[in-house]
Every structure is written in C-alpha cells, then in structure tokens.
Short mmCIF file of C-alpha atoms in Angstrom, two decimals:
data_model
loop_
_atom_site.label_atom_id
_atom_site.label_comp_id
_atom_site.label_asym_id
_atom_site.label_seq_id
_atom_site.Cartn_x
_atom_site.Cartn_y
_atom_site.Cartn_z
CA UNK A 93 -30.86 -58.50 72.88
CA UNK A 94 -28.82 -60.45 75.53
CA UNK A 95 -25.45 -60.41 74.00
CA UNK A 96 -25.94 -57.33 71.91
CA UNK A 97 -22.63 -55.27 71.71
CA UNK A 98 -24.23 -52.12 73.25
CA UNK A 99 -25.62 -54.47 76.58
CA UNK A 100 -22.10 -55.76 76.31
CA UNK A 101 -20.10 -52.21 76.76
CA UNK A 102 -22.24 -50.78 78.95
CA UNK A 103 -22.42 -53.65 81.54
CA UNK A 104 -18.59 -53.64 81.10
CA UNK A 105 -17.90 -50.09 82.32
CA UNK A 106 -20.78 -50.28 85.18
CA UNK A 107 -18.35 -53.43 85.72
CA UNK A 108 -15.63 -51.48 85.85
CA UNK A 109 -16.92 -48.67 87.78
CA UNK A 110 -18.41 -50.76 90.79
CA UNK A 111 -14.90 -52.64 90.84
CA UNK A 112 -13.20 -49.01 90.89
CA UNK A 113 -15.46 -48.08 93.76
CA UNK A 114 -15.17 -51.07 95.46
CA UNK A 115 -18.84 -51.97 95.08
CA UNK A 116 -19.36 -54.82 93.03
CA UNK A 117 -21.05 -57.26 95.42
CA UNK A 118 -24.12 -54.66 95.89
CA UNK A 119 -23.80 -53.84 92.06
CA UNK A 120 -24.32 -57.50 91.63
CA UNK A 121 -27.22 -57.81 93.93
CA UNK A 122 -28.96 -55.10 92.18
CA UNK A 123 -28.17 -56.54 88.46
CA UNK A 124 -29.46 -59.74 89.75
CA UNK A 125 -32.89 -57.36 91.33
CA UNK A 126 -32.70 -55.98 87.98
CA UNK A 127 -32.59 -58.69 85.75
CA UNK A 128 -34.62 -60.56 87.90
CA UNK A 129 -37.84 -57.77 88.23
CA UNK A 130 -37.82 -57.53 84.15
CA UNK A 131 -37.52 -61.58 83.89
CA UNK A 132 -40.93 -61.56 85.92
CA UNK A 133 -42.41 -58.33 84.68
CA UNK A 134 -43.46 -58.37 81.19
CA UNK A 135 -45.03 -54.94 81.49
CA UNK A 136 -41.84 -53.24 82.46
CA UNK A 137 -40.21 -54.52 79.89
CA UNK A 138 -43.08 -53.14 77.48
CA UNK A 139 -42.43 -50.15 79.20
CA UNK A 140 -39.18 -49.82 78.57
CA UNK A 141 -39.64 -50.14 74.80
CA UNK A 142 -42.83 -48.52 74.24
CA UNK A 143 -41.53 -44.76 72.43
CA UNK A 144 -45.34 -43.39 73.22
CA UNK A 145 -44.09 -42.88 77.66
CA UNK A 146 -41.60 -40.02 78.06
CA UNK A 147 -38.20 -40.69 79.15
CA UNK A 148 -39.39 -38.46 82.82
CA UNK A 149 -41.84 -40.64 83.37
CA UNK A 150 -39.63 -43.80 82.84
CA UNK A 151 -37.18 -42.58 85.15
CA UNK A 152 -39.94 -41.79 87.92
CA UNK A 153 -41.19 -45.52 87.34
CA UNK A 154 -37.89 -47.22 87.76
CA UNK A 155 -37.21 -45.01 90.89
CA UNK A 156 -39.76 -46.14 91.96
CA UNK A 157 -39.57 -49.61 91.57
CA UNK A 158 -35.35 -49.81 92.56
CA UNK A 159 -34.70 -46.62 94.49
CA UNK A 160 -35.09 -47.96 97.91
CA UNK A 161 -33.47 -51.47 97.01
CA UNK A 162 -30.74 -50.50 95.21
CA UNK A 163 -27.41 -48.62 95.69
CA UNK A 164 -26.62 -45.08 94.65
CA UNK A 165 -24.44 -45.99 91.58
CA UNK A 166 -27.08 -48.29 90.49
CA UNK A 167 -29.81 -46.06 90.14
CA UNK A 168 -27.36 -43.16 88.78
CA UNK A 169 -26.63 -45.41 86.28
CA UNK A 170 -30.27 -46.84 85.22
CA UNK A 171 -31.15 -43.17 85.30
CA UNK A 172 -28.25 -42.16 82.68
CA UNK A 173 -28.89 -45.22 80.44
CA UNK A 174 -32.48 -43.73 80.23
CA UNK A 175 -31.52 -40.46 79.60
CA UNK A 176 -29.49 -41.60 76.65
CA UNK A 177 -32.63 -43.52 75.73
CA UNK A 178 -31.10 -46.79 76.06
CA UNK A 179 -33.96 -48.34 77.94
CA UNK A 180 -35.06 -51.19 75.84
CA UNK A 181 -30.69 -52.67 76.40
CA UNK A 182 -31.52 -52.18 80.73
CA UNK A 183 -32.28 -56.56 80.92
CA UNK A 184 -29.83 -57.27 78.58
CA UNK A 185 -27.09 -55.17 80.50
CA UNK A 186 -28.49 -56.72 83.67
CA UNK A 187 -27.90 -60.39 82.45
CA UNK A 188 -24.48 -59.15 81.04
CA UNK A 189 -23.34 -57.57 84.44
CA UNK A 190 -24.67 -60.52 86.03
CA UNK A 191 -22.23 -63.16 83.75
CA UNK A 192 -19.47 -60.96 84.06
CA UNK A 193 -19.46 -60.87 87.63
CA UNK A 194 -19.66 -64.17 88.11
CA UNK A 195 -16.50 -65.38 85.35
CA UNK A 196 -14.48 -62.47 87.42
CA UNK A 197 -15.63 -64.38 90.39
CA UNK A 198 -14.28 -67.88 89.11
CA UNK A 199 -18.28 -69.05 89.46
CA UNK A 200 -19.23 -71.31 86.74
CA UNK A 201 -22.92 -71.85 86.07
CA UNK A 202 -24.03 -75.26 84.91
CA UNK A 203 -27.13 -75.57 83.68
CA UNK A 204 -29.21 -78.84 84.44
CA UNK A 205 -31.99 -80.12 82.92
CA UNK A 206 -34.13 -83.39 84.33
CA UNK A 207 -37.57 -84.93 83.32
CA UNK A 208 -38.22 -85.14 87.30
CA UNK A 209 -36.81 -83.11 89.93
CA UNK A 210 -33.57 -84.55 92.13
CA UNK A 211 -32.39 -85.06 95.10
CA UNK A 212 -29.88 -82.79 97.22
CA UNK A 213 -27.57 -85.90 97.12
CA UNK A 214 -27.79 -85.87 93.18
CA UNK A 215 -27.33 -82.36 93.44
CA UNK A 216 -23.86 -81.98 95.17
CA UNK A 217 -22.41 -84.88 92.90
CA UNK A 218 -23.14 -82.83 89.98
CA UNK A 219 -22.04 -79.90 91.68
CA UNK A 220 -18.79 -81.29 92.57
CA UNK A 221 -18.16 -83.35 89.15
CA UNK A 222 -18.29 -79.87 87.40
CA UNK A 223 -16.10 -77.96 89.69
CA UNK A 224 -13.72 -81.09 89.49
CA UNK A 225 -13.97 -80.62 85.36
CA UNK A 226 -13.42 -76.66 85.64
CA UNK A 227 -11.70 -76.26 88.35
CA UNK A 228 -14.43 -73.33 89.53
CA UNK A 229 -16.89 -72.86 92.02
CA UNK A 230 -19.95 -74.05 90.81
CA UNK A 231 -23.91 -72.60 90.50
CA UNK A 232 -26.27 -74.77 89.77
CA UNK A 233 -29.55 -73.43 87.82
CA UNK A 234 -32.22 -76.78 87.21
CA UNK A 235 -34.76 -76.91 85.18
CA UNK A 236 -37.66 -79.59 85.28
CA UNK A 237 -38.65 -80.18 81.64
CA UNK A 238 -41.25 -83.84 80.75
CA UNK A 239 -39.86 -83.83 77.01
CA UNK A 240 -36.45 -85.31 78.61
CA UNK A 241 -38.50 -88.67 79.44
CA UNK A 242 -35.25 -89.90 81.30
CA UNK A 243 -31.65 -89.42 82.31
CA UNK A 244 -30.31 -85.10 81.87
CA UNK A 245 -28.77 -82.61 80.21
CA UNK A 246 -25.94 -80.69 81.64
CA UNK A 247 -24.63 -77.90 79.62
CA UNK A 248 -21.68 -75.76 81.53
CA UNK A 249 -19.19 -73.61 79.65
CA UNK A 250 -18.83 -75.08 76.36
CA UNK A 251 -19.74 -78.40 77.06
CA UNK A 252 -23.04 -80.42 77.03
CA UNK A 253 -23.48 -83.80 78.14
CA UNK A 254 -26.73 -85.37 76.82
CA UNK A 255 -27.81 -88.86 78.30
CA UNK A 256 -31.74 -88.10 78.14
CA UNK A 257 -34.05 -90.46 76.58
CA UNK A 258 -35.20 -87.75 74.16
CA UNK A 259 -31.64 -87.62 73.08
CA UNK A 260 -30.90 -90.68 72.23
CA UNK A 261 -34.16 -90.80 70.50
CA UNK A 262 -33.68 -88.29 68.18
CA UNK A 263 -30.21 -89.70 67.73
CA UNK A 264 -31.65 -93.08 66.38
CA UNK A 265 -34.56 -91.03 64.22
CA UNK A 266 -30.97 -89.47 62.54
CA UNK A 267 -29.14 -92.65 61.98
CA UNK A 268 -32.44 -94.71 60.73
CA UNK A 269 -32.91 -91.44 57.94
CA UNK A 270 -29.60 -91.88 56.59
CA UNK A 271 -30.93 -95.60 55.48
CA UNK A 272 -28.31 -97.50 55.29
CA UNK A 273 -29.64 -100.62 53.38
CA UNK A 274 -29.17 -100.59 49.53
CA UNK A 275 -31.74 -102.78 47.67
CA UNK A 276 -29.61 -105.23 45.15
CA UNK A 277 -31.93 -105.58 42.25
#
C-alpha cells in the first residue's frame, strides 16, 4: 500500500502539521518507531486490518504500544486515522512520512546491495561518491544478499548501477537468446 494516494495525503498534512508546530524531528522519530514496530510485527499489522477487533480496542492497543514513546501529535493523529478507520494505510503513512522527511531534509538514501558484507572504508567511498553525484547528504541502507555472487548493486534516486556477477550473467543469458548466428543452407 506504500505509495497509495491516501498514505500519500495523509503523511503529507501530518508533514505539514509537525513542520507548522515546529516538531518534525520527534514526528520523524516516531514515523521511523512506527514504521519500524509494524516492519517487525506482523501481528499488528494483522491487527490493523482484521474488521472482526473494534476500532476502541485498536486505539487502546496502539496506546499502548506508542503512548509513552511517542509525542502528543503523534498519537492524536494515529488515534484520528483510526477513528476514520484508516488503520490498515498507518505503515504505509509511516514509510511515506519517513521519505518525505528525509527529501525535505536534502538526505538521499542509497540503497546497497553486496554478496558479502563490507568494510567501513568501502562504506564511506560509497557514501561520498553518491553525495558527490547528488549533491545530498547521504544514508546508506545495505543489504547482504548470496544471489549477487560478486561485485554490488547501488540503486539511489533514479539510478542503479549494476556490476554484480548475477548481472552480468543474466545479461549474457539475454544476448546468447537473441541467437545471433543464421545457418546458410
């Protein structure tokens, strides 16, 4: 649902409200809480959709679970969006109060994927060749994935740079299916 034009308006006037009030940094923290806790919790997230528990009882859970560890706008907002019965769009809101902070930060988040994990010295040169190539500050977000074999893939705004193995694997499977070679009878 990430992406969803309801996630979408919603995170943007929370967005605008917590810049209004001068809150965004803790509205950010708890977004990231947020998005984080139903990343991690598959059950909330069941219990979010489920239509058989009452919209009370949602509202006691998720006081419970961010009352004490977010801020007051926060949890006045979860509480409306589950009023309004909105609670299935509360991680995709999350994750789109979450990207909009960081683009009105100038934070660009690069996304790195490796077959083993690297070094910190491998780290800030990717780091800094990205913020050279945007011309943002940079957050890094790795992934450790065996089907790479070799090299990485680095995917940052709308670019991608490919130099795995797998890659250039399934690049040669593509060019040896388009077969070339005409028999001469």
């Amino acid at each position: 649902m990430r992406g969803s034009r309801v996630a979408l308006r919603y995170a943007k006037s929370l967005f605008d409200l917590a810049l209004e009030q001068k809150v965004s940094e803790a509205v950010f923290a708890d977004m990231e809480l947020v998005e984080k806790t139903c990343t991690e919790s598959a059950e909330l997230v069941v219990l979010l959709n489920s239509p058989i528990v009452t919209t009370d009882r949602k509202i006691a859970i998720m006081n419970d679970i961010f009352k004490d560890k977010t801020s007051a706008l926060t949890m006045a907002f979860i509480n409306i969006i589950l009023t309004k019965r909105r609670e299935q769009y509360i991680p995709a809101i999350a994750a789109e109060f979450v990207e909009m902070y960081k683009k009105h930060m100038g934070i660009e988040v690069a996304y790195l994927t490796t077959a083993t994990k690297i070094d910190d010295a491998t780290r800030q040169t990717i780091i800094d060749l990205v913020a050279k190539q945007s011309g943002k500050k940079v957050e890094l977000v790795e992934k450790v994935d065996a089907d790479v074999i070799g090299g990485f893939i680095l995917r940052y705004g709308d670019n991608q740079v490919d130099t795995s193995i797998a890659g250039k694997i399934r690049a040669l499977k593509k060019e040896f299916e388009q077969n070339l070679y005409v028999k001469e009878y």
